[in-house]
Coordinates of C-alpha atoms in Angstrom, one line a residue:
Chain A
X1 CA -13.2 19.2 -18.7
X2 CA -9.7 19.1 -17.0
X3 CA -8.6 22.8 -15.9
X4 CA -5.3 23.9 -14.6
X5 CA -4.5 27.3 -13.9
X6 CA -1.3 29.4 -12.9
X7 CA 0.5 26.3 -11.4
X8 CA 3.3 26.8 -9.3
X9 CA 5.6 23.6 -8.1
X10 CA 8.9 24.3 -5.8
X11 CA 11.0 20.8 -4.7
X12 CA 13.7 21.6 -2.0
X13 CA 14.6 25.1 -2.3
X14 CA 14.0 25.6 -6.2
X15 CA 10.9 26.6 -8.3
X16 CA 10.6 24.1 -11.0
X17 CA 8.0 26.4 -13.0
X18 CA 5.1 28.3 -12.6
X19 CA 2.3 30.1 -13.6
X20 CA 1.7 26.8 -15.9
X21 CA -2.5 26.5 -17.1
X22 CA -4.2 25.0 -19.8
X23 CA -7.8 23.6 -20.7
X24 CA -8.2 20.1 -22.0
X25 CA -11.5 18.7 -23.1
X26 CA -13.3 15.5 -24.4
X27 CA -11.1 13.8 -26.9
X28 CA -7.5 15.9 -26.5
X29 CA -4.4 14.4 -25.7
X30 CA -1.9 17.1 -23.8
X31 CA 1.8 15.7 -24.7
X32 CA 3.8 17.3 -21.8
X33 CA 7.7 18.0 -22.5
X34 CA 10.7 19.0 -21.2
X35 CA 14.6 18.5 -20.2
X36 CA 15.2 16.1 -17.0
X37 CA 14.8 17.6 -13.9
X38 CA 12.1 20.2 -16.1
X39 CA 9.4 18.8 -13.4
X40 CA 6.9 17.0 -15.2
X41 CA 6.8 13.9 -12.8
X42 CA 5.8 16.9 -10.7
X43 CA 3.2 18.4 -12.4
X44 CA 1.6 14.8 -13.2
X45 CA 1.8 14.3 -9.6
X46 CA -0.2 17.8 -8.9
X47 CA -3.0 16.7 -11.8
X48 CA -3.3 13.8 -9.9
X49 CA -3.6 15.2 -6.9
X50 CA -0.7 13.8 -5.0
X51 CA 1.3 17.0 -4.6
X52 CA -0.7 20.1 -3.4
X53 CA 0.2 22.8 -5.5
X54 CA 2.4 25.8 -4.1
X55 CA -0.1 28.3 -6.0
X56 CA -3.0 27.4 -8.7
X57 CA -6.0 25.6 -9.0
X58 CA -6.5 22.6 -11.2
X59 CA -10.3 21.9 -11.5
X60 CA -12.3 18.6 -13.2
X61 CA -15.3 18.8 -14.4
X62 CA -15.6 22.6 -12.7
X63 CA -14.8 20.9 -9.4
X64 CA -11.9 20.8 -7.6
X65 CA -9.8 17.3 -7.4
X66 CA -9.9 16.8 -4.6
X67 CA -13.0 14.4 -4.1
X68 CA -13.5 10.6 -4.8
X69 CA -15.0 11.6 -7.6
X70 CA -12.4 12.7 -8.9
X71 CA -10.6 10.0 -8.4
X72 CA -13.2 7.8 -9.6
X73 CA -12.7 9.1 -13.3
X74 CA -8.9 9.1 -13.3
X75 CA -6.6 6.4 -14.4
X76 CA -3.2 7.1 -13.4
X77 CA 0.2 5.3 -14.8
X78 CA 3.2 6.1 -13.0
X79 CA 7.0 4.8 -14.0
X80 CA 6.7 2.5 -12.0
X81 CA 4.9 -0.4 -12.5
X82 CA 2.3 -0.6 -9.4
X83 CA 2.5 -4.3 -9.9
X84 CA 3.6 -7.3 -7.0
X85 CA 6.2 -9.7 -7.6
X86 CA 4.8 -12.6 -6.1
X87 CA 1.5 -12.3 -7.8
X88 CA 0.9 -13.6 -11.2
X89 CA -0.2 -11.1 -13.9
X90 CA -3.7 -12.0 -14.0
X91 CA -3.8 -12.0 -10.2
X92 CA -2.7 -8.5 -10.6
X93 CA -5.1 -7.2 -12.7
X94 CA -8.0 -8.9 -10.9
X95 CA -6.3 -7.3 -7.6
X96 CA -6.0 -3.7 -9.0
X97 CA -9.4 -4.0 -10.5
X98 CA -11.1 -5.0 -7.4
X99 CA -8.8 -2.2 -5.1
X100 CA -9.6 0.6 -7.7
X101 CA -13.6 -0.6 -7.1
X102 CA -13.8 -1.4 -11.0
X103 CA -15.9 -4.8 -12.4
X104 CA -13.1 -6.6 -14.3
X105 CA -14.3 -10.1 -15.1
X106 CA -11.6 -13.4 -14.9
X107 CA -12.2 -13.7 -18.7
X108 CA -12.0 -9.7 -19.8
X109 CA -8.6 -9.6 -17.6
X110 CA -7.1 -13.0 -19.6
X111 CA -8.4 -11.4 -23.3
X112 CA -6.3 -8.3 -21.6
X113 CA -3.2 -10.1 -21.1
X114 CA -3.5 -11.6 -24.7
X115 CA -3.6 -8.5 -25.9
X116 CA -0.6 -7.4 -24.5
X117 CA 1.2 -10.5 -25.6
X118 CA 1.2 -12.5 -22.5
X119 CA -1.0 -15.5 -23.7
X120 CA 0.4 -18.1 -21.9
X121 CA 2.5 -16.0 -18.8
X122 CA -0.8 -15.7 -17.0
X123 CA -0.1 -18.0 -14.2
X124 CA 3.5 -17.3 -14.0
X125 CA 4.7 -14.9 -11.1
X126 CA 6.0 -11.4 -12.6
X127 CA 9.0 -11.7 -10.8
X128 CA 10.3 -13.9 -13.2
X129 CA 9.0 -11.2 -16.0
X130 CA 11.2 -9.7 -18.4
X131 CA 11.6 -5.6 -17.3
X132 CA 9.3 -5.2 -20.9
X133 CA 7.0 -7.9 -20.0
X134 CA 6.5 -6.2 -16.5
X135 CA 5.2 -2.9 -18.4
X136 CA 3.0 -5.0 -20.3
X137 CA 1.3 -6.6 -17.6
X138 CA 1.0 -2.9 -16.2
X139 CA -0.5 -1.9 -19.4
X140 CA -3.1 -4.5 -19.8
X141 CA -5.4 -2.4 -17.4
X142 CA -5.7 0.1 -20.2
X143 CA -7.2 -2.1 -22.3
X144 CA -10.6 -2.4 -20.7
X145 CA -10.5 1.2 -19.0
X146 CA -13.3 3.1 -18.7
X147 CA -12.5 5.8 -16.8
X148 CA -12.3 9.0 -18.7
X149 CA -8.7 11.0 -17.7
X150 CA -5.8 8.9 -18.1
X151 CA -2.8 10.4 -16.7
X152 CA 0.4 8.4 -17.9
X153 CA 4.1 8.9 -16.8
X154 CA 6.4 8.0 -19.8
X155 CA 4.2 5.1 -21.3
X156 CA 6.2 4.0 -23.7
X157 CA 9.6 3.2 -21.3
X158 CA 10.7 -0.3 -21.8
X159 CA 8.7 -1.3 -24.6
X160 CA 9.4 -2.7 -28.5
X161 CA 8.2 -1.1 -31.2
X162 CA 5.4 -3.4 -31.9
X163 CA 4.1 -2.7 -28.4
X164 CA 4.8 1.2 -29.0
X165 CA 2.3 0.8 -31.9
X166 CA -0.4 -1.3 -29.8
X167 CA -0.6 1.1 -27.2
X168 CA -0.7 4.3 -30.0
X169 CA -3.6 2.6 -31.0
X170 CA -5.1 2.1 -27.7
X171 CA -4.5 5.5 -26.6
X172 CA -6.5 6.8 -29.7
X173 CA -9.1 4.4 -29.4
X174 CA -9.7 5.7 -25.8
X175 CA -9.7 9.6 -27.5
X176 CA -11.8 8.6 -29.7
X177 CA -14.4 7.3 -27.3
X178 CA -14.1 11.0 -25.6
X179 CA -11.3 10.5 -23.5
X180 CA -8.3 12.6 -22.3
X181 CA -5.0 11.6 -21.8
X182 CA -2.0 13.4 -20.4
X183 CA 1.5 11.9 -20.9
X184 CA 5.1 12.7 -20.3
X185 CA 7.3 11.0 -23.0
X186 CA 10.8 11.7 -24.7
X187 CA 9.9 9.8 -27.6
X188 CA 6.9 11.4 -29.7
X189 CA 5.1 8.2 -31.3
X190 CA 2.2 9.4 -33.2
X191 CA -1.2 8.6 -32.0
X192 CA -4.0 8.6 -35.2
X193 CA -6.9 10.3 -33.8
X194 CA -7.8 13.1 -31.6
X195 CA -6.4 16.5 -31.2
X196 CA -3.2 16.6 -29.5
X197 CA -1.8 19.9 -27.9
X198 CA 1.7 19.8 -26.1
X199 CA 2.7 21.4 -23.2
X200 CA 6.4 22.3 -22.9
X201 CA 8.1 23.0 -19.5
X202 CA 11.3 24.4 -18.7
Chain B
X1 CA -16.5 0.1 1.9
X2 CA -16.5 -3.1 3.3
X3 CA -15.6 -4.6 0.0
X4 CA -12.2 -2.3 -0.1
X5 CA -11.3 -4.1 3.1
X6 CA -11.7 -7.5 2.2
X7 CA -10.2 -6.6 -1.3
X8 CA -7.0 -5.6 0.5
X9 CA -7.1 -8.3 3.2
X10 CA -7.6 -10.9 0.4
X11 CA -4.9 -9.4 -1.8
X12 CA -2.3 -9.0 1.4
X13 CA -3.3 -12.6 3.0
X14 CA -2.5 -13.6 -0.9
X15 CA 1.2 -12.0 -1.1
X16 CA 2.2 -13.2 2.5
X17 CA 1.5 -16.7 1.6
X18 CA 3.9 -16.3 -1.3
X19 CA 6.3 -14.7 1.0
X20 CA 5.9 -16.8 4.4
X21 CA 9.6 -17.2 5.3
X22 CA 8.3 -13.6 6.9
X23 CA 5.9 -15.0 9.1
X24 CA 7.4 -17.8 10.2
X25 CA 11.1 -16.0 11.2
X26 CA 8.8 -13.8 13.3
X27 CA 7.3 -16.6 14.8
X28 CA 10.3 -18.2 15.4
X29 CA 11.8 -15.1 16.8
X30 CA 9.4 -15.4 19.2
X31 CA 9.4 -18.8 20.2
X32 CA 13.4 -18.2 21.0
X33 CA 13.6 -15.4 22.9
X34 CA 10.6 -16.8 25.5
X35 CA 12.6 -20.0 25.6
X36 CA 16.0 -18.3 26.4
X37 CA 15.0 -16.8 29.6
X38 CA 13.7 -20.6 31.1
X39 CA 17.5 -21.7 30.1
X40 CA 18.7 -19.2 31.3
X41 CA 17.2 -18.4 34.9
X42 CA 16.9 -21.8 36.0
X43 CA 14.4 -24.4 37.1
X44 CA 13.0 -22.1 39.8
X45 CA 8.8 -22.9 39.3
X46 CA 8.3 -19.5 41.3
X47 CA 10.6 -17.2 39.6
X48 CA 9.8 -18.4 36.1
X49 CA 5.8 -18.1 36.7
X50 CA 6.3 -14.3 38.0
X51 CA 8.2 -13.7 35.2
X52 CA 6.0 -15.1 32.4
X53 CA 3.9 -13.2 31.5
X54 CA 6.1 -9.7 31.4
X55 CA 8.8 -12.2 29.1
X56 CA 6.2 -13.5 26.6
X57 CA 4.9 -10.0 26.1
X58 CA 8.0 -8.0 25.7
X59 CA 8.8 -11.2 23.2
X60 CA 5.6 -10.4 21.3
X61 CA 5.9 -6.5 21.1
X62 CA 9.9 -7.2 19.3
X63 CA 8.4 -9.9 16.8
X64 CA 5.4 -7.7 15.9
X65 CA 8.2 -4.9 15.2
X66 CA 10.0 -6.8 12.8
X67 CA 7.5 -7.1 10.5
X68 CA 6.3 -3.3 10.5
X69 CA 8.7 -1.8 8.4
X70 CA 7.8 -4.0 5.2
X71 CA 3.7 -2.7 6.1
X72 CA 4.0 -0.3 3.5
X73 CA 7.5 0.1 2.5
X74 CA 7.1 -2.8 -0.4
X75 CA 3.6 -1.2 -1.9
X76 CA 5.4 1.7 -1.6
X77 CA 8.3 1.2 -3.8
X78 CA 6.6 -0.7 -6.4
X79 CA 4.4 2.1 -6.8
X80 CA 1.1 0.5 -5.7
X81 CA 0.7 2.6 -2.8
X82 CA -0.1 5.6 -5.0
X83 CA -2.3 3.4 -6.7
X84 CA -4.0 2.5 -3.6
X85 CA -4.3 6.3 -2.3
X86 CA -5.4 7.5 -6.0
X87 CA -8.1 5.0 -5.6
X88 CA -12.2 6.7 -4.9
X89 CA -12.3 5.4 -1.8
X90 CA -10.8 6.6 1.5
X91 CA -7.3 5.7 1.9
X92 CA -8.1 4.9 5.9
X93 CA -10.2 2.1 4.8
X94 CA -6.9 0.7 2.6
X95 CA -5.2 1.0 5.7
X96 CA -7.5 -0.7 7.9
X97 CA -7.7 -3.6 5.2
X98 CA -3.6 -3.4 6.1
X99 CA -3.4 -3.3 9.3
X100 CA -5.9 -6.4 9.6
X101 CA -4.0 -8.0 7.3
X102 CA -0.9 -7.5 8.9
X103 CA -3.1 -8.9 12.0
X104 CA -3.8 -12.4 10.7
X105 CA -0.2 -12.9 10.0
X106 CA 1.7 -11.8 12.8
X107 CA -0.8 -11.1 15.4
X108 CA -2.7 -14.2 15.5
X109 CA 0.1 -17.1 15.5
X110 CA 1.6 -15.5 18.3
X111 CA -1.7 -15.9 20.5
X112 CA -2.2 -19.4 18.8
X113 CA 1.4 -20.7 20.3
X114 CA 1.8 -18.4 23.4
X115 CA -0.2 -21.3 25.3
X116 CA 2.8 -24.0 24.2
X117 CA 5.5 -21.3 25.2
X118 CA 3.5 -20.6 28.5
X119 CA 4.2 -24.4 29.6
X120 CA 7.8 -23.6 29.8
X121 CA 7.2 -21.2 32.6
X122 CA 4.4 -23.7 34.8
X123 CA 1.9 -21.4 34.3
X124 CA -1.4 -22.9 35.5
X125 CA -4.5 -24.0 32.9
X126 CA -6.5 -20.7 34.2
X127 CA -3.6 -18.4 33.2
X128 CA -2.8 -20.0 30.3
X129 CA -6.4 -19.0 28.8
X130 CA -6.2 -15.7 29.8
X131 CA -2.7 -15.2 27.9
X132 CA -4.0 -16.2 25.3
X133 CA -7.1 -14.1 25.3
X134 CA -4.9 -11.1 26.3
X135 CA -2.5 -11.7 23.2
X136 CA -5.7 -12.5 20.6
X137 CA -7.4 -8.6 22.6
X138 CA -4.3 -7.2 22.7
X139 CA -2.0 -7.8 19.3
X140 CA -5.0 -5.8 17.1
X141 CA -3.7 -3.2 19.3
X142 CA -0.1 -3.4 18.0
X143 CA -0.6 -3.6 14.6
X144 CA -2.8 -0.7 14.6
X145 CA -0.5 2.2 16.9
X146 CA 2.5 0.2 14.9
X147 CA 0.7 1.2 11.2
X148 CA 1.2 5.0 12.1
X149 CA 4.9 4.4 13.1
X150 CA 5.5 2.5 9.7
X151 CA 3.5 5.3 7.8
X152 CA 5.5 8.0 9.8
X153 CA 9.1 6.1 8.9
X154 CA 8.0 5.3 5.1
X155 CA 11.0 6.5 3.1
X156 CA 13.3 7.7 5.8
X157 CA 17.2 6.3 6.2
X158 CA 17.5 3.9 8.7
X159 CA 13.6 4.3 9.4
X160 CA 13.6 0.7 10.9
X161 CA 15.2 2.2 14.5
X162 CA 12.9 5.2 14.0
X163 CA 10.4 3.4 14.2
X164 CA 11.1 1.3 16.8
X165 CA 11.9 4.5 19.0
X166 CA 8.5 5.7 17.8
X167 CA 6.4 2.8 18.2
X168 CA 8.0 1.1 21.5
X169 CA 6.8 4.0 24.3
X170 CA 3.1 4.0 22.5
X171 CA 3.2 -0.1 23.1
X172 CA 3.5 0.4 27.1
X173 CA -0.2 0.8 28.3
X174 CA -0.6 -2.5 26.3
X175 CA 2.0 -4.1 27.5
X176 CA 1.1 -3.5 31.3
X177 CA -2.6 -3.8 30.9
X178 CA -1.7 -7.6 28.6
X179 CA 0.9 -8.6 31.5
X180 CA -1.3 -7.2 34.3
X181 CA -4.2 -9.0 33.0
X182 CA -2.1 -12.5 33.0
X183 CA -0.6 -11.7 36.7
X184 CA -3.9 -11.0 38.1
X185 CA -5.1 -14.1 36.8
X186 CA -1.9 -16.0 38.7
X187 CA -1.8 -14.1 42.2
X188 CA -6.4 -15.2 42.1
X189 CA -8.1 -11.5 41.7
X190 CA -8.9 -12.1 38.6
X191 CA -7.8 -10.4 35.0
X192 CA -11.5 -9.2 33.8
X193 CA -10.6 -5.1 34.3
X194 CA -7.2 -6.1 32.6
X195 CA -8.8 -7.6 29.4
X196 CA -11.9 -5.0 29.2
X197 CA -9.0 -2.6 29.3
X198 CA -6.9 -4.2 26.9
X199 CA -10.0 -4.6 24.3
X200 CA -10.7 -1.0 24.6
X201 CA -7.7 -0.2 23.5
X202 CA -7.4 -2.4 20.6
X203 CA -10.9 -0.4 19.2
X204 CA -9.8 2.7 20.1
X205 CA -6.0 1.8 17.9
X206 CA -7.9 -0.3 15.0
X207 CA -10.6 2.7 14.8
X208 CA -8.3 5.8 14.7
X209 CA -5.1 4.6 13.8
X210 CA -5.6 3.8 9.8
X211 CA -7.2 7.4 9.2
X212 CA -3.9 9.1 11.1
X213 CA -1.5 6.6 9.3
X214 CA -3.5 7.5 5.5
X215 CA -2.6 10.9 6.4
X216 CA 1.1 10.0 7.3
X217 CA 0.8 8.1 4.1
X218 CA -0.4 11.1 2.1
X219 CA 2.7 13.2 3.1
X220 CA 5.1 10.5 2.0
X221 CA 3.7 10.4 -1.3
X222 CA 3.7 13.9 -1.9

């Protein structure tokens, strides 16, 4: 479903890699690896269509990515946490819902936030969130996502090991369902299901 | 699409109600520098009603720029800009949502106490309407051309006098045509052309200004 071919990223002056392609279809999870500074922030930010590639194609669905379509099957998880401050953390799930022109009901986001171990933090600003509990709150949208290509930047940042585990299994219940996922991560954690395939850069 | 720009109005109105210390320093920004020039010119009736309406409109041009840096320098550093330009929609309708956000809050207290500030300077009932209808015509206007300077600036060093440099020389035809509008009022030949002028320009700026800031956007997020 998702096709890259003969990628080619230069930052500044230097060429981080090229001439990077793979093919990833229903139900695969691409681990991508590599040294700091071995550009996969980068290349995440090409698959997502953020950063025009210097040479390549990446293709989705046999289309190019570069059409709200697209971006209406992605889910995308950068390191940082794309959450406010002043809002609470159910107030920022219903608000990214509603922005990213999903149907996320009051109810489904508060069973999301138990999930993630905030039972009880709903109506409590995130600025006064723990730097783990911040991530959590940034994770809960994965819980009732639909969309069929998440993309995640180093998922597992900031997190204890019971959470870790949690979001193992929530990554391989979403490959199970037919999903792909694409993460960055210096830690492998082993997600049960699914065929996984890594990627190494650099 | 017109559910994106409520969604964003909502969820902006939402966060600058947690945060209003920023509206009301603007506001009171405002309210200070207009009633410095009174003190300090002197009880002349004549001098202070020429002047009024040039004073209250540069006034309202600074405090609208103090806000503009934050438009999308805080989404942007907590990483829900991206979010907002990987969404399926067009990112000019996000902006849009923005800039009428940004609107509400700056924008529209300004015209609600220009009237008060006005006193200060004996301007008659008549002209006192019509400042206030320039300011509600003409503020849109700011926040719109001021949404490509903040796009433009996003991430630079010392981007806040960057984009006051930027932003300033693109407020001028609203500044004349909002002053002109109040002056032609005061000296009787009426500020009609003035206001049709300035409303023009306030669709032209809320039209075309959120596609070319999504665009400035894009490049900063690259």
């Amino acid at each position: 479903m998702l096709e890259a071919d003969n990628l080619e990223c230069v930052r500044g002056e230097r060429r981080l890699f090229a001439g990077i392609g793979f093919r990833l279809g229903a139900g695969e999870l691409l681990y991508l690896q590599g040294r700091n500074g071995a550009g996969k922030t980068s290349l995440l930010r090409m698959l997502i269509g953020l950063l025009p590639p210097v040479a390549g194609e990446i293709r989705w669905r046999g289309r190019t990515i570069r059409s709200g379509e697209f971006r209406a099957d992605l889910c995308y998880l950068g390191h940082l946490n794309a959450i406010k401050e002043e809002l609470t953390p159910l107030e920022n799930l219903l608000a990214a819902a509603r922005l990213a022109d999903e149907a996320l009901s009051e109810d489904e986001a508060i069973d999301a936030l138990e999930q993630v171990g905030l039972a009880g933090r709903e109506d409590l600003a995130c600025k006064y969130l723990s730097q783990g509990q911040k991530r959590r709150v940034a994770l809960a949208r994965l819980v009732k996502e639909k969309r069929p290509l998440w993309i995640l930047d180093e998922p597992f940042v900031a997190l204890d090991v019971a959470a870790v585990d949690w979001l193992a299994g929530i990554i391989s219940g979403h490959l199970q369902r037919g999903g792909l996922a694409i993460m960055t991560t210096h830690q492998l954690v082993d997600i049960p299901a699914g065929t996984v395939r890594e990627l190494r850069l650099g | 699409m017109l559910n994106v720009i409520v969604a964003v109005v909502v969820r902006d109105l939402r966060l600058a109600m947690r945060r209003q210390s920023d509206i009301v320093s603007a506001l009171f920004f405002f309210v200070i520098v207009v009633s410095l020039f009174p003190l300090g010119i002197g009880p002349e009736p004549d001098l202070l009603r020429k002047l009024a309406p040039g004073v209250l409109w540069v006034a309202a041009l600074l405090a609208t720029m103090l806000s503009l840096p934050r438009l999308f320098a805080d989404d942007h550093r907590d990483g829900t800009l991206e979010q907002l330009a990987l969404a399926p929609h067009p990112l000019g309708l996000v902006v849009t949502g923005k800039v009428i956000a940004h609107w509400l809050v700056s924008g529209l207290p300004l015209a609600l106490i220009a009237p008060v500030l006005g006193l200060q300077f004996d301007l008659s009932a008549d002209a006192l309407i019509v400042l206030t209808g320039a300011i509600l015509l003409g503020t849109p206007a700011l926040s719109g051309i001021g949404a490509i300077g903040a796009a433009l600036t996003l991430g630079v060093r010392g981007g806040g006098v960057l984009l006051s440099l930027l932003v300033l020389p693109l407020y001028i035809p609203v500044l004349i045509f909002g002053a002109g509008a109040v002056d032609a009022t005061v000296s009787g030949l009426g500020g009609e052309g003035h206001l049709s002028l300035l409303a023009a320009l306030t669709f032209a700026s809320v039209g075309f200004a959120p596609w070319a800031s999504a665009a400035a956007l894009k490049i900063a997020l690259e």
